[in-house]
Amino acid sequence: MKISMKALFVSLMTITIIFISGCGQSNETKTEFATGKNGAVNLYTSRHYDTDTAIYKKFEDQTGIKVNVVQGNGSELMERLEREGEATEADVFLTSDAGNLAYLKEKGLTQSVTSEVLATNIPEKLRDIDSEWFGLTKRARVIVYAKDRVNPADLSTYEALTDAKWEGKVLIRSSENIYNQSLLASFIELNGEEKAKEWAAGVVANMAREPKGGDIDQVKAVVAGEGDIAISNTYYVARLLNSTNPEDAKIGEQVGIFFPNQETTGTHINISGAAVTKHAKNMDQAIKFLEFLSGEEAQAAFAEGNNEYPVNEAVEASETIKSWGEFKEQDINLTILGENNARAIQIFNEVGWK
Ligand code: FE
């Protein structure tokens, strides 16, 4: 029995080693991570852009601080950070949506950072009120419409999408998605729970189909004629437009971007952002890294990596994004999106938004 247990252990170890070796680069970073306080920045990120790697390299060259990157699916990395607790190797956690960062804060997995540089580079509403996370890129959640079927003069607000004239024409993803949760959380703040619920119920009534797929699938469905209107984050349309795949680029050209609620509460914005983890072992390096990412040199490239708006107002957006023009944003601190998240999920359930 003892022997077979040992044999089992050995073979499990072998499998583990093979698995780790099979991950290529992560094997290398894993070794360095093991030292914990290693004078590097140990980063968990859900971003996967070549531009990011180039920015990290610049940071390394300028500061001599190494950036060790674990890249993965956002929710899996969040679970991992939670599971690892104090033992985590992560100093910085980078992911999309203020709602996700607020979740980490609520779980006690982030910590407050005092930095003049971050306070100067990042507008107040795009960072946590307790300075536990910071927005680094900005996106808008807009109305995307079929250019051949919809006159943008007929568009106005998110609320107007619940009008009977859009029945069977609205495409939007599942309520399980954080982007929609944050959108509804913003409406709870701006219009109150009752109105937010009316909106959600009204959208469900006008859906072209049961929610499926991501934002980009809604945009593609508009072009395919399944509906006339989609709700999507801006960068997905920019990604289509800039695609090297001519079919995708063509899809991008067939839709228009409309910034809703310009006469009222403004268009919903959200961020990708980062937090210093609660159990960071390399605090100074982590803060320097965030400061660098918010700085003028990194901002344009960092935003462009995912076709987003820089948060640093001294930095210009890309040509594609500038071509859509300026718009009025919702004027709420994004911390609120986290605070209203649970209620938003409840409302979605109450109105049967799948
Ligand atoms: Fe996204």
Tab-separated table of C-alpha atoms and ligand atoms in Angstrom:
chain	number	residue	atom	x	y	z
A	1	MET	CA	0.000	0.000	0.000
A	2	LYS	CA	2.759	2.351	1.004
A	3	ILE	CA	4.652	1.683	-2.174
A	4	SER	CA	1.684	2.255	-4.393
A	5	MET	CA	0.923	5.557	-2.623
A	6	LYS	CA	4.502	6.600	-3.176
A	7	ALA	CA	4.305	5.550	-6.783
A	8	LEU	CA	1.130	7.552	-7.139
A	9	PHE	CA	2.782	10.590	-5.559
A	10	VAL	CA	5.779	10.326	-7.866
A	11	SER	CA	3.620	10.030	-10.945
A	12	LEU	CA	1.483	13.001	-9.828
A	13	MET	CA	4.636	15.042	-9.338
A	14	THR	CA	5.824	14.022	-12.777
A	15	ILE	CA	2.543	15.078	-14.295
A	16	THR	CA	2.762	18.403	-12.450
A	17	ILE	CA	6.290	19.023	-13.661
A	18	ILE	CA	5.328	18.150	-17.222
A	19	PHE	CA	2.341	20.461	-16.944
A	20	ILE	CA	4.389	23.348	-15.605
A	21	SER	CA	7.104	22.831	-18.227
A	22	GLY	CA	4.415	22.680	-20.887
A	23	CYS	CA	3.306	26.194	-20.006
A	24	GLY	CA	6.536	27.606	-21.459
A	25	GLN	CA	7.027	31.117	-20.207
A	26	SER	CA	4.959	30.674	-17.051
A	27	ASN	CA	7.497	28.111	-15.904
A	28	GLU	CA	10.149	30.791	-15.899
A	29	THR	CA	8.072	33.393	-14.052
A	30	LYS	CA	6.928	30.764	-11.581
A	31	THR	CA	10.511	30.233	-10.402
A	32	GLU	CA	11.044	33.900	-9.710
A	33	PHE	CA	7.665	34.259	-8.059
A	34	ALA	CA	8.584	31.641	-5.504
A	35	THR	CA	10.884	34.083	-3.750
A	36	GLY	CA	7.973	36.358	-2.771
A	37	LYS	CA	9.694	39.609	-1.872
A	38	ASN	CA	11.963	39.611	-4.858
A	39	GLY	CA	12.220	43.305	-5.762
A	40	ALA	CA	10.198	42.720	-8.895
A	41	VAL	CA	6.576	43.510	-9.706
A	42	ASN	CA	4.591	40.319	-9.766
A	43	LEU	CA	1.540	40.957	-11.904
A	44	TYR	CA	-1.701	39.072	-12.438
A	45	THR	CA	-3.385	40.421	-15.546
A	46	SER	CA	-6.351	39.485	-17.702
A	47	ARG	CA	-4.958	41.607	-20.549
A	48	HIS	CA	-3.167	39.856	-23.395
A	49	TYR	CA	-1.828	42.503	-25.752
A	50	ASP	CA	1.629	42.719	-27.282
A	51	THR	CA	1.604	46.439	-26.561
A	52	ASP	CA	1.427	45.659	-22.825
A	53	THR	CA	4.577	43.556	-23.014
A	54	ALA	CA	6.368	46.440	-24.719
A	55	ILE	CA	5.235	48.822	-21.967
A	56	TYR	CA	6.445	46.470	-19.223
A	57	LYS	CA	9.786	46.258	-20.999
A	58	LYS	CA	10.046	50.053	-20.991
A	59	PHE	CA	9.290	50.097	-17.293
A	60	GLU	CA	11.979	47.483	-16.695
A	61	ASP	CA	14.508	49.452	-18.734
A	62	GLN	CA	13.773	52.715	-16.946
A	63	THR	CA	13.598	51.426	-13.386
A	64	GLY	CA	15.559	48.191	-13.332
A	65	ILE	CA	12.472	46.570	-11.750
A	66	LYS	CA	11.506	43.307	-13.390
A	67	VAL	CA	7.856	42.655	-14.252
A	68	ASN	CA	6.797	39.023	-13.821
A	69	VAL	CA	3.540	38.415	-15.631
A	70	VAL	CA	0.895	35.802	-15.000
A	71	GLN	CA	-1.691	36.287	-17.698
A	72	GLY	CA	-5.036	34.546	-17.647
A	73	ASN	CA	-8.788	34.689	-17.635
A	74	GLY	CA	-10.008	37.505	-15.352
A	75	SER	CA	-12.423	35.524	-13.199
A	76	GLU	CA	-9.992	32.620	-12.859
A	77	LEU	CA	-7.261	34.975	-11.699
A	78	MET	CA	-9.680	36.577	-9.229
A	79	GLU	CA	-10.503	33.148	-7.812
A	80	ARG	CA	-6.817	32.361	-7.655
A	81	LEU	CA	-5.988	35.544	-5.756
A	82	GLU	CA	-8.786	34.787	-3.315
A	83	ARG	CA	-7.674	31.181	-2.866
A	84	GLU	CA	-4.023	32.104	-2.352
A	85	GLY	CA	-4.766	34.609	0.389
A	86	GLU	CA	-1.662	35.790	2.219
A	87	ALA	CA	0.521	33.376	0.276
A	88	THR	CA	-0.146	35.078	-3.044
A	89	GLU	CA	2.763	36.084	-5.204
A	90	ALA	CA	0.759	38.831	-6.873
A	91	ASP	CA	1.689	42.424	-6.062
A	92	VAL	CA	-0.547	44.006	-8.692
A	93	PHE	CA	-3.852	42.792	-10.096
A	94	LEU	CA	-4.970	44.189	-13.438
A	95	THR	CA	-8.368	43.524	-14.970
A	96	SER	CA	-11.380	45.048	-16.696
A	97	ASP	CA	-14.387	46.699	-15.092
A	98	ALA	CA	-14.659	48.683	-11.891
A	99	GLY	CA	-17.168	46.050	-10.742
A	100	ASN	CA	-14.461	43.372	-10.735
A	101	LEU	CA	-11.996	45.574	-8.889
A	102	ALA	CA	-14.689	46.535	-6.378
A	103	TYR	CA	-15.309	42.834	-5.780
A	104	LEU	CA	-11.638	42.292	-4.917
A	105	LYS	CA	-11.745	45.276	-2.591
A	106	GLU	CA	-14.855	43.956	-0.866
A	107	LYS	CA	-13.127	40.610	-0.363
A	108	GLY	CA	-10.239	42.393	1.363
A	109	LEU	CA	-7.794	41.491	-1.392
A	110	THR	CA	-6.628	45.007	-2.276
A	111	GLN	CA	-5.070	47.806	-0.275
A	112	SER	CA	-5.117	51.565	-0.202
A	113	VAL	CA	-2.308	53.357	-2.001
A	114	THR	CA	-1.279	56.948	-1.403
A	115	SER	CA	0.321	58.409	-4.496
A	116	GLU	CA	0.404	62.009	-5.697
A	117	VAL	CA	1.271	60.762	-9.160
A	118	LEU	CA	-1.793	58.525	-9.412
A	119	ALA	CA	-4.032	61.239	-7.971
A	120	THR	CA	-2.749	63.688	-10.587
A	121	ASN	CA	-2.786	61.358	-13.599
A	122	ILE	CA	-6.167	59.697	-13.021
A	123	PRO	CA	-9.431	61.636	-12.730
A	124	GLU	CA	-11.040	61.199	-9.329
A	125	LYS	CA	-14.150	59.423	-10.579
A	126	LEU	CA	-12.014	56.758	-12.266
A	127	ARG	CA	-10.362	55.612	-9.058
A	128	ASP	CA	-11.687	53.987	-5.913
A	129	ILE	CA	-12.751	56.430	-3.196
A	130	ASP	CA	-10.427	54.655	-0.754
A	131	SER	CA	-7.636	54.511	-3.360
A	132	GLU	CA	-7.789	50.700	-3.444
A	133	TRP	CA	-7.897	50.528	-7.245
A	134	PHE	CA	-7.152	52.846	-10.154
A	135	GLY	CA	-8.578	53.109	-13.663
A	136	LEU	CA	-5.899	52.888	-16.350
A	137	THR	CA	-7.951	52.806	-19.540
A	138	LYS	CA	-11.478	53.950	-20.232
A	139	ARG	CA	-14.303	52.557	-22.371
A	140	ALA	CA	-17.841	53.701	-23.081
A	141	ARG	CA	-20.858	51.387	-23.267
A	142	VAL	CA	-22.728	52.718	-26.270
A	143	ILE	CA	-25.541	52.076	-28.700
A	144	VAL	CA	-24.309	50.428	-31.897
A	145	TYR	CA	-26.742	50.636	-34.810
A	146	ALA	CA	-27.147	49.278	-38.323
A	147	LYS	CA	-26.243	52.201	-40.582
A	148	ASP	CA	-28.561	50.996	-43.359
A	149	ARG	CA	-31.622	50.607	-41.149
A	150	VAL	CA	-31.381	53.072	-38.309
A	151	ASN	CA	-31.339	56.836	-38.513
A	152	PRO	CA	-29.212	58.049	-35.599
A	153	ALA	CA	-31.685	60.929	-35.267
A	154	ASP	CA	-34.105	58.307	-33.931
A	155	LEU	CA	-31.717	57.458	-31.105
A	156	SER	CA	-31.471	59.383	-27.864
A	157	THR	CA	-31.109	57.542	-24.560
A	158	TYR	CA	-30.665	54.082	-23.054
A	159	GLU	CA	-34.180	54.517	-21.674
A	160	ALA	CA	-35.635	55.099	-25.158
A	161	LEU	CA	-34.525	51.591	-26.152
A	162	THR	CA	-37.513	50.370	-24.141
A	163	ASP	CA	-39.950	52.141	-26.520
A	164	ALA	CA	-42.345	49.862	-28.412
A	165	LYS	CA	-40.736	50.876	-31.712
A	166	TRP	CA	-37.638	48.829	-30.846
A	167	GLU	CA	-39.596	45.670	-30.068
A	168	GLY	CA	-37.652	42.615	-31.255
A	169	LYS	CA	-34.749	44.799	-32.363
A	170	VAL	CA	-32.415	45.143	-29.374
A	171	LEU	CA	-29.346	42.915	-28.995
A	172	ILE	CA	-27.539	42.749	-25.672
A	173	ARG	CA	-25.565	40.094	-23.862
A	174	SER	CA	-26.437	38.134	-20.727
A	175	SER	CA	-26.945	39.755	-17.336
A	176	GLU	CA	-24.281	37.440	-15.956
A	177	ASN	CA	-21.780	39.727	-17.582
A	178	ILE	CA	-20.188	42.388	-15.391
A	179	TYR	CA	-20.481	45.082	-18.098
A	180	ASN	CA	-24.271	44.910	-17.965
A	181	GLN	CA	-24.249	44.667	-14.186
A	182	SER	CA	-22.172	47.830	-14.005
A	183	LEU	CA	-24.421	49.552	-16.552
A	184	LEU	CA	-27.504	48.795	-14.478
A	185	ALA	CA	-25.635	49.731	-11.290
A	186	SER	CA	-25.047	53.163	-12.817
A	187	PHE	CA	-28.762	53.542	-13.585
A	188	ILE	CA	-29.631	52.607	-9.996
A	189	GLU	CA	-27.396	55.453	-8.889
A	190	LEU	CA	-28.608	58.024	-11.409
A	191	ASN	CA	-32.314	57.189	-11.717
A	192	GLY	CA	-33.195	55.121	-8.654
A	193	GLU	CA	-34.014	51.431	-8.286
A	194	GLU	CA	-37.559	51.678	-9.601
A	195	LYS	CA	-36.541	53.315	-12.882
A	196	ALA	CA	-33.574	50.977	-13.245
A	197	LYS	CA	-35.894	48.000	-12.939
A	198	GLU	CA	-38.330	49.493	-15.468
A	199	TRP	CA	-35.440	49.893	-17.879
A	200	ALA	CA	-34.251	46.315	-17.457
A	201	ALA	CA	-37.779	44.949	-17.915
A	202	GLY	CA	-38.284	47.170	-20.966
A	203	VAL	CA	-35.087	45.943	-22.603
A	204	VAL	CA	-36.036	42.313	-21.974
A	205	ALA	CA	-39.372	43.021	-23.686
A	206	ASN	CA	-37.566	44.438	-26.743
A	207	MET	CA	-34.810	41.845	-27.102
A	208	ALA	CA	-34.279	40.473	-30.599
A	209	ARG	CA	-33.278	37.110	-29.094
A	210	GLU	CA	-32.301	35.521	-25.836
A	211	PRO	CA	-28.964	36.906	-24.734
A	212	LYS	CA	-25.993	34.936	-26.010
A	213	GLY	CA	-22.361	35.666	-26.795
A	214	GLY	CA	-20.244	38.694	-26.030
A	215	ASP	CA	-20.503	42.318	-27.150
A	216	ILE	CA	-18.854	41.602	-30.475
A	217	ASP	CA	-21.450	38.905	-31.199
A	218	GLN	CA	-24.218	41.468	-30.672
A	219	VAL	CA	-22.550	43.808	-33.164
A	220	LYS	CA	-22.193	40.996	-35.680
A	221	ALA	CA	-25.858	40.073	-35.160
A	222	VAL	CA	-26.851	43.664	-35.983
A	223	VAL	CA	-25.006	43.430	-39.290
A	224	ALA	CA	-26.533	39.992	-39.922
A	225	GLY	CA	-29.967	41.570	-39.500
A	226	GLU	CA	-31.026	39.793	-36.300
A	227	GLY	CA	-31.719	43.155	-34.721
A	228	ASP	CA	-31.109	46.838	-35.421
A	229	ILE	CA	-29.439	47.965	-32.221
A	230	ALA	CA	-26.776	46.526	-29.937
A	231	ILE	CA	-25.277	47.647	-26.674
A	232	SER	CA	-21.520	47.271	-26.760
A	233	ASN	CA	-18.331	48.616	-25.330
A	234	THR	CA	-16.578	50.942	-27.740
A	235	TYR	CA	-13.356	48.967	-28.089
A	236	TYR	CA	-15.106	46.018	-29.720
A	237	VAL	CA	-16.205	48.199	-32.620
A	238	ALA	CA	-12.737	49.727	-32.864
A	239	ARG	CA	-11.283	46.220	-32.886
A	240	LEU	CA	-13.536	45.259	-35.803
A	241	LEU	CA	-12.674	48.427	-37.716
A	242	ASN	CA	-8.950	47.889	-37.250
A	243	SER	CA	-9.076	44.162	-37.900
A	244	THR	CA	-6.694	42.636	-40.431
A	245	ASN	CA	-9.548	40.295	-41.343
A	246	PRO	CA	-11.389	42.141	-44.149
A	247	GLU	CA	-14.731	40.565	-43.203
A	248	ASP	CA	-14.518	41.880	-39.659
A	249	ALA	CA	-13.407	45.293	-40.876
A	250	LYS	CA	-16.444	45.352	-43.160
A	251	ILE	CA	-18.740	44.520	-40.258
A	252	GLY	CA	-17.231	47.419	-38.333
A	253	GLU	CA	-17.947	49.776	-41.217
A	254	GLN	CA	-21.610	48.812	-41.371
A	255	VAL	CA	-22.411	49.993	-37.869
A	256	GLY	CA	-22.521	53.401	-36.282
A	257	ILE	CA	-21.645	54.393	-32.733
A	258	PHE	CA	-24.149	56.470	-30.809
A	259	PHE	CA	-23.354	58.006	-27.437
A	260	PRO	CA	-26.640	57.927	-25.520
A	261	ASN	CA	-28.002	60.322	-22.891
A	262	GLN	CA	-26.052	63.338	-24.103
A	263	GLU	CA	-28.858	65.705	-23.065
A	264	THR	CA	-29.385	63.935	-19.763
A	265	THR	CA	-27.181	61.784	-17.526
A	266	GLY	CA	-24.383	61.013	-19.994
A	267	THR	CA	-23.005	57.825	-21.541
A	268	HIS	CA	-21.950	54.982	-19.268
A	269	ILE	CA	-18.202	54.654	-18.942
A	270	ASN	CA	-16.114	52.037	-17.249
A	271	ILE	CA	-12.427	51.222	-16.912
A	272	SER	CA	-9.763	48.620	-16.992
A	273	GLY	CA	-7.695	49.155	-13.936
A	274	ALA	CA	-5.325	47.843	-11.351
A	275	ALA	CA	-4.958	47.396	-7.634
A	276	VAL	CA	-2.058	46.721	-5.328
A	277	THR	CA	-2.952	43.452	-3.648
A	278	LYS	CA	-3.527	43.254	0.100
A	279	HIS	CA	-0.667	40.813	0.512
A	280	ALA	CA	1.799	42.410	-1.900
A	281	LYS	CA	5.380	41.652	-0.935
A	282	ASN	CA	6.875	44.323	-3.223
A	283	MET	CA	4.915	47.448	-2.370
A	284	ASP	CA	7.310	50.137	-3.605
A	285	GLN	CA	7.771	48.401	-6.924
A	286	ALA	CA	4.034	47.874	-7.291
A	287	ILE	CA	3.246	51.550	-6.749
A	288	LYS	CA	6.016	52.658	-9.124
A	289	PHE	CA	4.547	50.310	-11.717
A	290	LEU	CA	1.032	51.754	-11.408
A	291	GLU	CA	2.441	55.273	-11.562
A	292	PHE	CA	4.285	54.369	-14.727
A	293	LEU	CA	1.156	52.907	-16.331
A	294	SER	CA	-0.772	56.092	-15.570
A	295	GLY	CA	1.991	58.298	-16.988
A	296	GLU	CA	2.061	59.995	-20.376
A	297	GLU	CA	4.561	57.626	-21.920
A	298	ALA	CA	2.608	54.451	-21.140
A	299	GLN	CA	-0.942	55.729	-21.432
A	300	ALA	CA	-1.339	56.074	-25.187
A	301	ALA	CA	0.122	52.633	-25.871
A	302	PHE	CA	-1.705	51.013	-22.998
A	303	ALA	CA	-5.050	52.399	-24.159
A	304	GLU	CA	-4.345	51.556	-27.784
A	305	GLY	CA	-3.608	47.927	-26.896
A	306	ASN	CA	-7.338	47.442	-26.434
A	307	ASN	CA	-8.619	50.408	-28.473
A	308	GLU	CA	-9.606	52.302	-25.340
A	309	TYR	CA	-9.472	55.893	-24.130
A	310	PRO	CA	-6.469	56.902	-22.030
A	311	VAL	CA	-7.499	57.957	-18.511
A	312	ASN	CA	-4.701	60.511	-18.369
A	313	GLU	CA	-6.228	63.634	-19.881
A	314	ALA	CA	-2.877	64.870	-21.134
A	315	VAL	CA	-2.744	61.944	-23.544
A	316	GLU	CA	-4.529	61.767	-26.885
A	317	ALA	CA	-6.750	58.883	-27.891
A	318	SER	CA	-6.160	56.863	-31.066
A	319	GLU	CA	-7.427	58.065	-34.454
A	320	THR	CA	-10.333	55.571	-34.522
A	321	ILE	CA	-11.569	56.696	-31.143
A	322	LYS	CA	-11.096	60.372	-31.904
A	323	SER	CA	-13.166	59.905	-35.078
A	324	TRP	CA	-16.222	59.217	-32.899
A	325	GLY	CA	-15.950	62.644	-31.335
A	326	GLU	CA	-16.252	63.834	-27.764
A	327	PHE	CA	-19.139	62.894	-25.549
A	328	LYS	CA	-20.654	63.609	-22.194
A	329	GLU	CA	-19.934	60.895	-19.630
A	330	GLN	CA	-21.985	59.774	-16.666
A	331	ASP	CA	-20.808	61.840	-13.755
A	332	ILE	CA	-20.516	59.254	-11.011
A	333	ASN	CA	-17.577	57.838	-9.143
A	334	LEU	CA	-17.091	54.311	-10.432
A	335	THR	CA	-16.836	53.034	-6.859
A	336	ILE	CA	-20.637	53.152	-6.946
A	337	LEU	CA	-20.749	50.412	-9.595
A	338	GLY	CA	-19.404	47.980	-7.027
A	339	GLU	CA	-21.738	49.225	-4.317
A	340	ASN	CA	-24.805	48.725	-6.501
A	341	ASN	CA	-23.682	45.447	-8.080
A	342	ALA	CA	-25.668	43.080	-5.851
A	343	ARG	CA	-28.872	45.047	-6.358
A	344	ALA	CA	-28.293	45.126	-10.114
A	345	ILE	CA	-27.994	41.328	-10.230
A	346	GLN	CA	-31.193	41.052	-8.186
A	347	ILE	CA	-33.085	43.301	-10.583
A	348	PHE	CA	-31.892	41.317	-13.599
A	349	ASN	CA	-33.237	38.173	-11.926
A	350	GLU	CA	-36.516	39.854	-11.048
A	351	VAL	CA	-37.180	40.922	-14.647
A	352	GLY	CA	-36.007	37.622	-16.166
A	353	TRP	CA	-32.961	38.970	-18.028
A	354	LYS	CA	-31.049	35.758	-18.675
B	1	FE	FE	-14.368	43.229	-22.901
